[in-house]
Amino acid sequence: FVFSISPLINAVSDYEGDKKAGVRNLYTIYGFEKGKKMVSILIVILFLTPLLIFHSLVEIIFLLVLSLISAFIFYRYEKYKVVLGLYFIVLIYILIRFLRIARI
C-alpha cells in the first residue's frame, strides 16, 4: 500500500507541470484541492493499517496522532518528504514490535 500511495504523495509537487503536459493523475482529474483531500484520507488509512495487527491503547493513540499530523502536514503544507519520514518511523516501530513479539 505504501508503494502505491507514494506516487500520489510525490505528484503534488509537479501539479502545474502535469496539468500543462496533459498528464492524467488524481490531481489533474479531480482538481488540486480535492486531490489533496483524497490523498490525505489515504495517508490516514495508510498510517492506521497496523491497527489490524496491534490493538493496544498506546498503539492506537500513537498511530492515530501520527496519521493526523501527517495528513495535516501534507494537506496544509504539501511536505510529502515529511509524511514519508513519519511513515518510516511507523515502519521502524512495527519492525521493533514484531521482533518483540517473536521473542516471546
JSON list of C-alpha atoms in Angstrom, two decimals:
[
{"chain": "A", "resi": 1, "resn": "PHE", "atom": "CA", "xyz": [0.00, 0.00, 0.00]},
{"chain": "A", "resi": 2, "resn": "VAL", "atom": "CA", "xyz": [2.83, 2.39, 0.81]},
{"chain": "A", "resi": 3, "resn": "PHE", "atom": "CA", "xyz": [4.33, 1.85, -2.63]},
{"chain": "A", "resi": 4, "resn": "SER", "atom": "CA", "xyz": [1.03, 2.59, -4.34]},
{"chain": "A", "resi": 5, "resn": "ILE", "atom": "CA", "xyz": [0.37, 5.80, -2.39]},
{"chain": "A", "resi": 6, "resn": "SER", "atom": "CA", "xyz": [3.92, 7.15, -2.68]},
{"chain": "A", "resi": 7, "resn": "PRO", "atom": "CA", "xyz": [3.50, 8.37, -6.30]},
{"chain": "A", "resi": 8, "resn": "LEU", "atom": "CA", "xyz": [0.27, 10.13, -5.28]},
{"chain": "A", "resi": 9, "resn": "ILE", "atom": "CA", "xyz": [2.08, 11.89, -2.47]},
{"chain": "A", "resi": 10, "resn": "ASN", "atom": "CA", "xyz": [5.01, 12.88, -4.70]},
{"chain": "A", "resi": 11, "resn": "ALA", "atom": "CA", "xyz": [2.81, 14.03, -7.61]},
{"chain": "A", "resi": 12, "resn": "VAL", "atom": "CA", "xyz": [1.65, 17.04, -5.61]},
{"chain": "A", "resi": 13, "resn": "SER", "atom": "CA", "xyz": [4.97, 18.78, -6.28]},
{"chain": "A", "resi": 14, "resn": "ASP", "atom": "CA", "xyz": [4.55, 18.79, -10.08]},
{"chain": "A", "resi": 15, "resn": "TYR", "atom": "CA", "xyz": [0.86, 19.58, -10.41]},
{"chain": "A", "resi": 16, "resn": "GLU", "atom": "CA", "xyz": [1.32, 22.55, -12.74]},
{"chain": "A", "resi": 17, "resn": "GLY", "atom": "CA", "xyz": [3.74, 20.66, -14.99]},
{"chain": "A", "resi": 18, "resn": "ASP", "atom": "CA", "xyz": [1.43, 17.65, -15.14]},
{"chain": "A", "resi": 19, "resn": "LYS", "atom": "CA", "xyz": [-1.54, 19.85, -15.94]},
{"chain": "A", "resi": 20, "resn": "LYS", "atom": "CA", "xyz": [0.28, 21.61, -18.79]},
{"chain": "A", "resi": 21, "resn": "ALA", "atom": "CA", "xyz": [1.60, 18.31, -20.17]},
{"chain": "A", "resi": 22, "resn": "GLY", "atom": "CA", "xyz": [-1.84, 16.70, -20.08]},
{"chain": "A", "resi": 23, "resn": "VAL", "atom": "CA", "xyz": [-0.81, 14.04, -17.58]},
{"chain": "A", "resi": 24, "resn": "ARG", "atom": "CA", "xyz": [-3.82, 12.36, -16.01]},
{"chain": "A", "resi": 25, "resn": "ASN", "atom": "CA", "xyz": [-3.45, 11.75, -12.32]},
{"chain": "A", "resi": 26, "resn": "LEU", "atom": "CA", "xyz": [-5.55, 12.28, -9.22]},
{"chain": "A", "resi": 27, "resn": "TYR", "atom": "CA", "xyz": [-4.77, 15.99, -9.04]},
{"chain": "A", "resi": 28, "resn": "THR", "atom": "CA", "xyz": [-5.36, 16.82, -12.70]},
{"chain": "A", "resi": 29, "resn": "ILE", "atom": "CA", "xyz": [-8.54, 14.74, -12.92]},
{"chain": "A", "resi": 30, "resn": "TYR", "atom": "CA", "xyz": [-10.27, 15.85, -9.69]},
{"chain": "A", "resi": 31, "resn": "GLY", "atom": "CA", "xyz": [-8.54, 19.17, -9.10]},
{"chain": "A", "resi": 32, "resn": "PHE", "atom": "CA", "xyz": [-5.68, 20.09, -6.85]},
{"chain": "A", "resi": 33, "resn": "GLU", "atom": "CA", "xyz": [-7.60, 20.69, -3.61]},
{"chain": "A", "resi": 34, "resn": "LYS", "atom": "CA", "xyz": [-9.88, 17.67, -3.96]},
{"chain": "A", "resi": 35, "resn": "GLY", "atom": "CA", "xyz": [-6.88, 15.52, -4.88]},
{"chain": "A", "resi": 36, "resn": "LYS", "atom": "CA", "xyz": [-5.03, 16.67, -1.75]},
{"chain": "A", "resi": 37, "resn": "LYS", "atom": "CA", "xyz": [-8.08, 15.81, 0.37]},
{"chain": "A", "resi": 38, "resn": "MET", "atom": "CA", "xyz": [-8.29, 12.35, -1.17]},
{"chain": "A", "resi": 39, "resn": "VAL", "atom": "CA", "xyz": [-4.59, 11.67, -0.64]},
{"chain": "A", "resi": 40, "resn": "SER", "atom": "CA", "xyz": [-4.81, 12.98, 2.94]},
{"chain": "A", "resi": 41, "resn": "ILE", "atom": "CA", "xyz": [-7.52, 10.41, 3.65]},
{"chain": "A", "resi": 42, "resn": "LEU", "atom": "CA", "xyz": [-5.35, 7.69, 2.10]},
{"chain": "A", "resi": 43, "resn": "ILE", "atom": "CA", "xyz": [-2.45, 8.81, 4.32]},
{"chain": "A", "resi": 44, "resn": "VAL", "atom": "CA", "xyz": [-4.60, 8.36, 7.43]},
{"chain": "A", "resi": 45, "resn": "ILE", "atom": "CA", "xyz": [-5.64, 4.89, 6.23]},
{"chain": "A", "resi": 46, "resn": "LEU", "atom": "CA", "xyz": [-2.01, 4.00, 5.48]},
{"chain": "A", "resi": 47, "resn": "PHE", "atom": "CA", "xyz": [-0.87, 5.01, 8.96]},
{"chain": "A", "resi": 48, "resn": "LEU", "atom": "CA", "xyz": [-3.74, 3.16, 10.65]},
{"chain": "A", "resi": 49, "resn": "THR", "atom": "CA", "xyz": [-3.33, -0.18, 8.84]},
{"chain": "A", "resi": 50, "resn": "PRO", "atom": "CA", "xyz": [-1.00, -1.58, 11.55]},
{"chain": "A", "resi": 51, "resn": "LEU", "atom": "CA", "xyz": [-4.02, -1.45, 13.88]},
{"chain": "A", "resi": 52, "resn": "LEU", "atom": "CA", "xyz": [-5.25, -4.56, 12.10]},
{"chain": "A", "resi": 53, "resn": "ILE", "atom": "CA", "xyz": [-2.49, -6.38, 13.99]},
{"chain": "A", "resi": 54, "resn": "PHE", "atom": "CA", "xyz": [-1.74, -4.24, 17.05]},
{"chain": "A", "resi": 55, "resn": "HIS", "atom": "CA", "xyz": [-4.57, -3.30, 19.38]},
{"chain": "A", "resi": 56, "resn": "SER", "atom": "CA", "xyz": [-3.15, -1.66, 22.49]},
{"chain": "A", "resi": 57, "resn": "LEU", "atom": "CA", "xyz": [-4.37, 1.77, 23.52]},
{"chain": "A", "resi": 58, "resn": "VAL", "atom": "CA", "xyz": [-0.86, 3.23, 23.26]},
{"chain": "A", "resi": 59, "resn": "GLU", "atom": "CA", "xyz": [-0.52, 1.99, 19.68]},
{"chain": "A", "resi": 60, "resn": "ILE", "atom": "CA", "xyz": [-3.95, 3.29, 18.74]},
{"chain": "A", "resi": 61, "resn": "ILE", "atom": "CA", "xyz": [-3.12, 6.74, 20.10]},
{"chain": "A", "resi": 62, "resn": "PHE", "atom": "CA", "xyz": [0.40, 6.72, 18.61]},
{"chain": "A", "resi": 63, "resn": "LEU", "atom": "CA", "xyz": [-0.75, 5.75, 15.13]},
{"chain": "A", "resi": 64, "resn": "LEU", "atom": "CA", "xyz": [-3.81, 7.99, 15.19]},
{"chain": "A", "resi": 65, "resn": "VAL", "atom": "CA", "xyz": [-1.78, 11.04, 16.22]},
{"chain": "A", "resi": 66, "resn": "LEU", "atom": "CA", "xyz": [0.92, 10.35, 13.62]},
{"chain": "A", "resi": 67, "resn": "SER", "atom": "CA", "xyz": [-1.68, 9.78, 10.90]},
{"chain": "A", "resi": 68, "resn": "LEU", "atom": "CA", "xyz": [-3.49, 13.03, 11.64]},
{"chain": "A", "resi": 69, "resn": "ILE", "atom": "CA", "xyz": [-0.25, 15.02, 11.86]},
{"chain": "A", "resi": 70, "resn": "SER", "atom": "CA", "xyz": [0.94, 13.54, 8.57]},
{"chain": "A", "resi": 71, "resn": "ALA", "atom": "CA", "xyz": [-2.33, 14.20, 6.78]},
{"chain": "A", "resi": 72, "resn": "PHE", "atom": "CA", "xyz": [-2.38, 17.77, 8.09]},
{"chain": "A", "resi": 73, "resn": "ILE", "atom": "CA", "xyz": [1.23, 18.43, 7.04]},
{"chain": "A", "resi": 74, "resn": "PHE", "atom": "CA", "xyz": [0.55, 17.02, 3.59]},
{"chain": "A", "resi": 75, "resn": "TYR", "atom": "CA", "xyz": [-2.73, 18.86, 3.06]},
{"chain": "A", "resi": 76, "resn": "ARG", "atom": "CA", "xyz": [-1.69, 22.18, 4.52]},
{"chain": "A", "resi": 77, "resn": "TYR", "atom": "CA", "xyz": [1.99, 22.43, 3.58]},
{"chain": "A", "resi": 78, "resn": "GLU", "atom": "CA", "xyz": [2.42, 19.80, 0.83]},
{"chain": "A", "resi": 79, "resn": "LYS", "atom": "CA", "xyz": [5.52, 18.45, 2.59]},
{"chain": "A", "resi": 80, "resn": "TYR", "atom": "CA", "xyz": [5.48, 14.95, 1.18]},
{"chain": "A", "resi": 81, "resn": "LYS", "atom": "CA", "xyz": [9.01, 14.12, 2.39]},
{"chain": "A", "resi": 82, "resn": "VAL", "atom": "CA", "xyz": [7.92, 14.76, 5.98]},
{"chain": "A", "resi": 83, "resn": "VAL", "atom": "CA", "xyz": [4.99, 12.37, 5.51]},
{"chain": "A", "resi": 84, "resn": "LEU", "atom": "CA", "xyz": [7.27, 9.67, 4.13]},
{"chain": "A", "resi": 85, "resn": "GLY", "atom": "CA", "xyz": [9.70, 10.29, 7.01]},
{"chain": "A", "resi": 86, "resn": "LEU", "atom": "CA", "xyz": [6.93, 9.92, 9.58]},
{"chain": "A", "resi": 87, "resn": "TYR", "atom": "CA", "xyz": [5.79, 6.73, 7.92]},
{"chain": "A", "resi": 88, "resn": "PHE", "atom": "CA", "xyz": [9.35, 5.44, 8.12]},
{"chain": "A", "resi": 89, "resn": "ILE", "atom": "CA", "xyz": [9.08, 5.94, 11.89]},
{"chain": "A", "resi": 90, "resn": "VAL", "atom": "CA", "xyz": [5.89, 3.85, 11.85]},
{"chain": "A", "resi": 91, "resn": "LEU", "atom": "CA", "xyz": [7.66, 1.11, 9.88]},
{"chain": "A", "resi": 92, "resn": "ILE", "atom": "CA", "xyz": [10.55, 1.06, 12.38]},
{"chain": "A", "resi": 93, "resn": "TYR", "atom": "CA", "xyz": [8.04, 0.83, 15.24]},
{"chain": "A", "resi": 94, "resn": "ILE", "atom": "CA", "xyz": [6.26, -2.07, 13.53]},
{"chain": "A", "resi": 95, "resn": "LEU", "atom": "CA", "xyz": [9.57, -3.87, 12.99]},
{"chain": "A", "resi": 96, "resn": "ILE", "atom": "CA", "xyz": [10.57, -3.44, 16.64]},
{"chain": "A", "resi": 97, "resn": "ARG", "atom": "CA", "xyz": [7.12, -4.57, 17.76]},
{"chain": "A", "resi": 98, "resn": "PHE", "atom": "CA", "xyz": [7.30, -7.70, 15.59]},
{"chain": "A", "resi": 99, "resn": "LEU", "atom": "CA", "xyz": [10.76, -8.51, 16.91]},
{"chain": "A", "resi": 100, "resn": "ARG", "atom": "CA", "xyz": [9.45, -8.17, 20.47]},
{"chain": "A", "resi": 101, "resn": "ILE", "atom": "CA", "xyz": [6.55, -10.49, 19.70]},
{"chain": "A", "resi": 102, "resn": "ALA", "atom": "CA", "xyz": [8.86, -13.04, 18.08]},
{"chain": "A", "resi": 103, "resn": "ARG", "atom": "CA", "xyz": [10.98, -13.28, 21.24]},
{"chain": "A", "resi": 104, "resn": "ILE", "atom": "CA", "xyz": [8.02, -14.06, 23.49]}
]
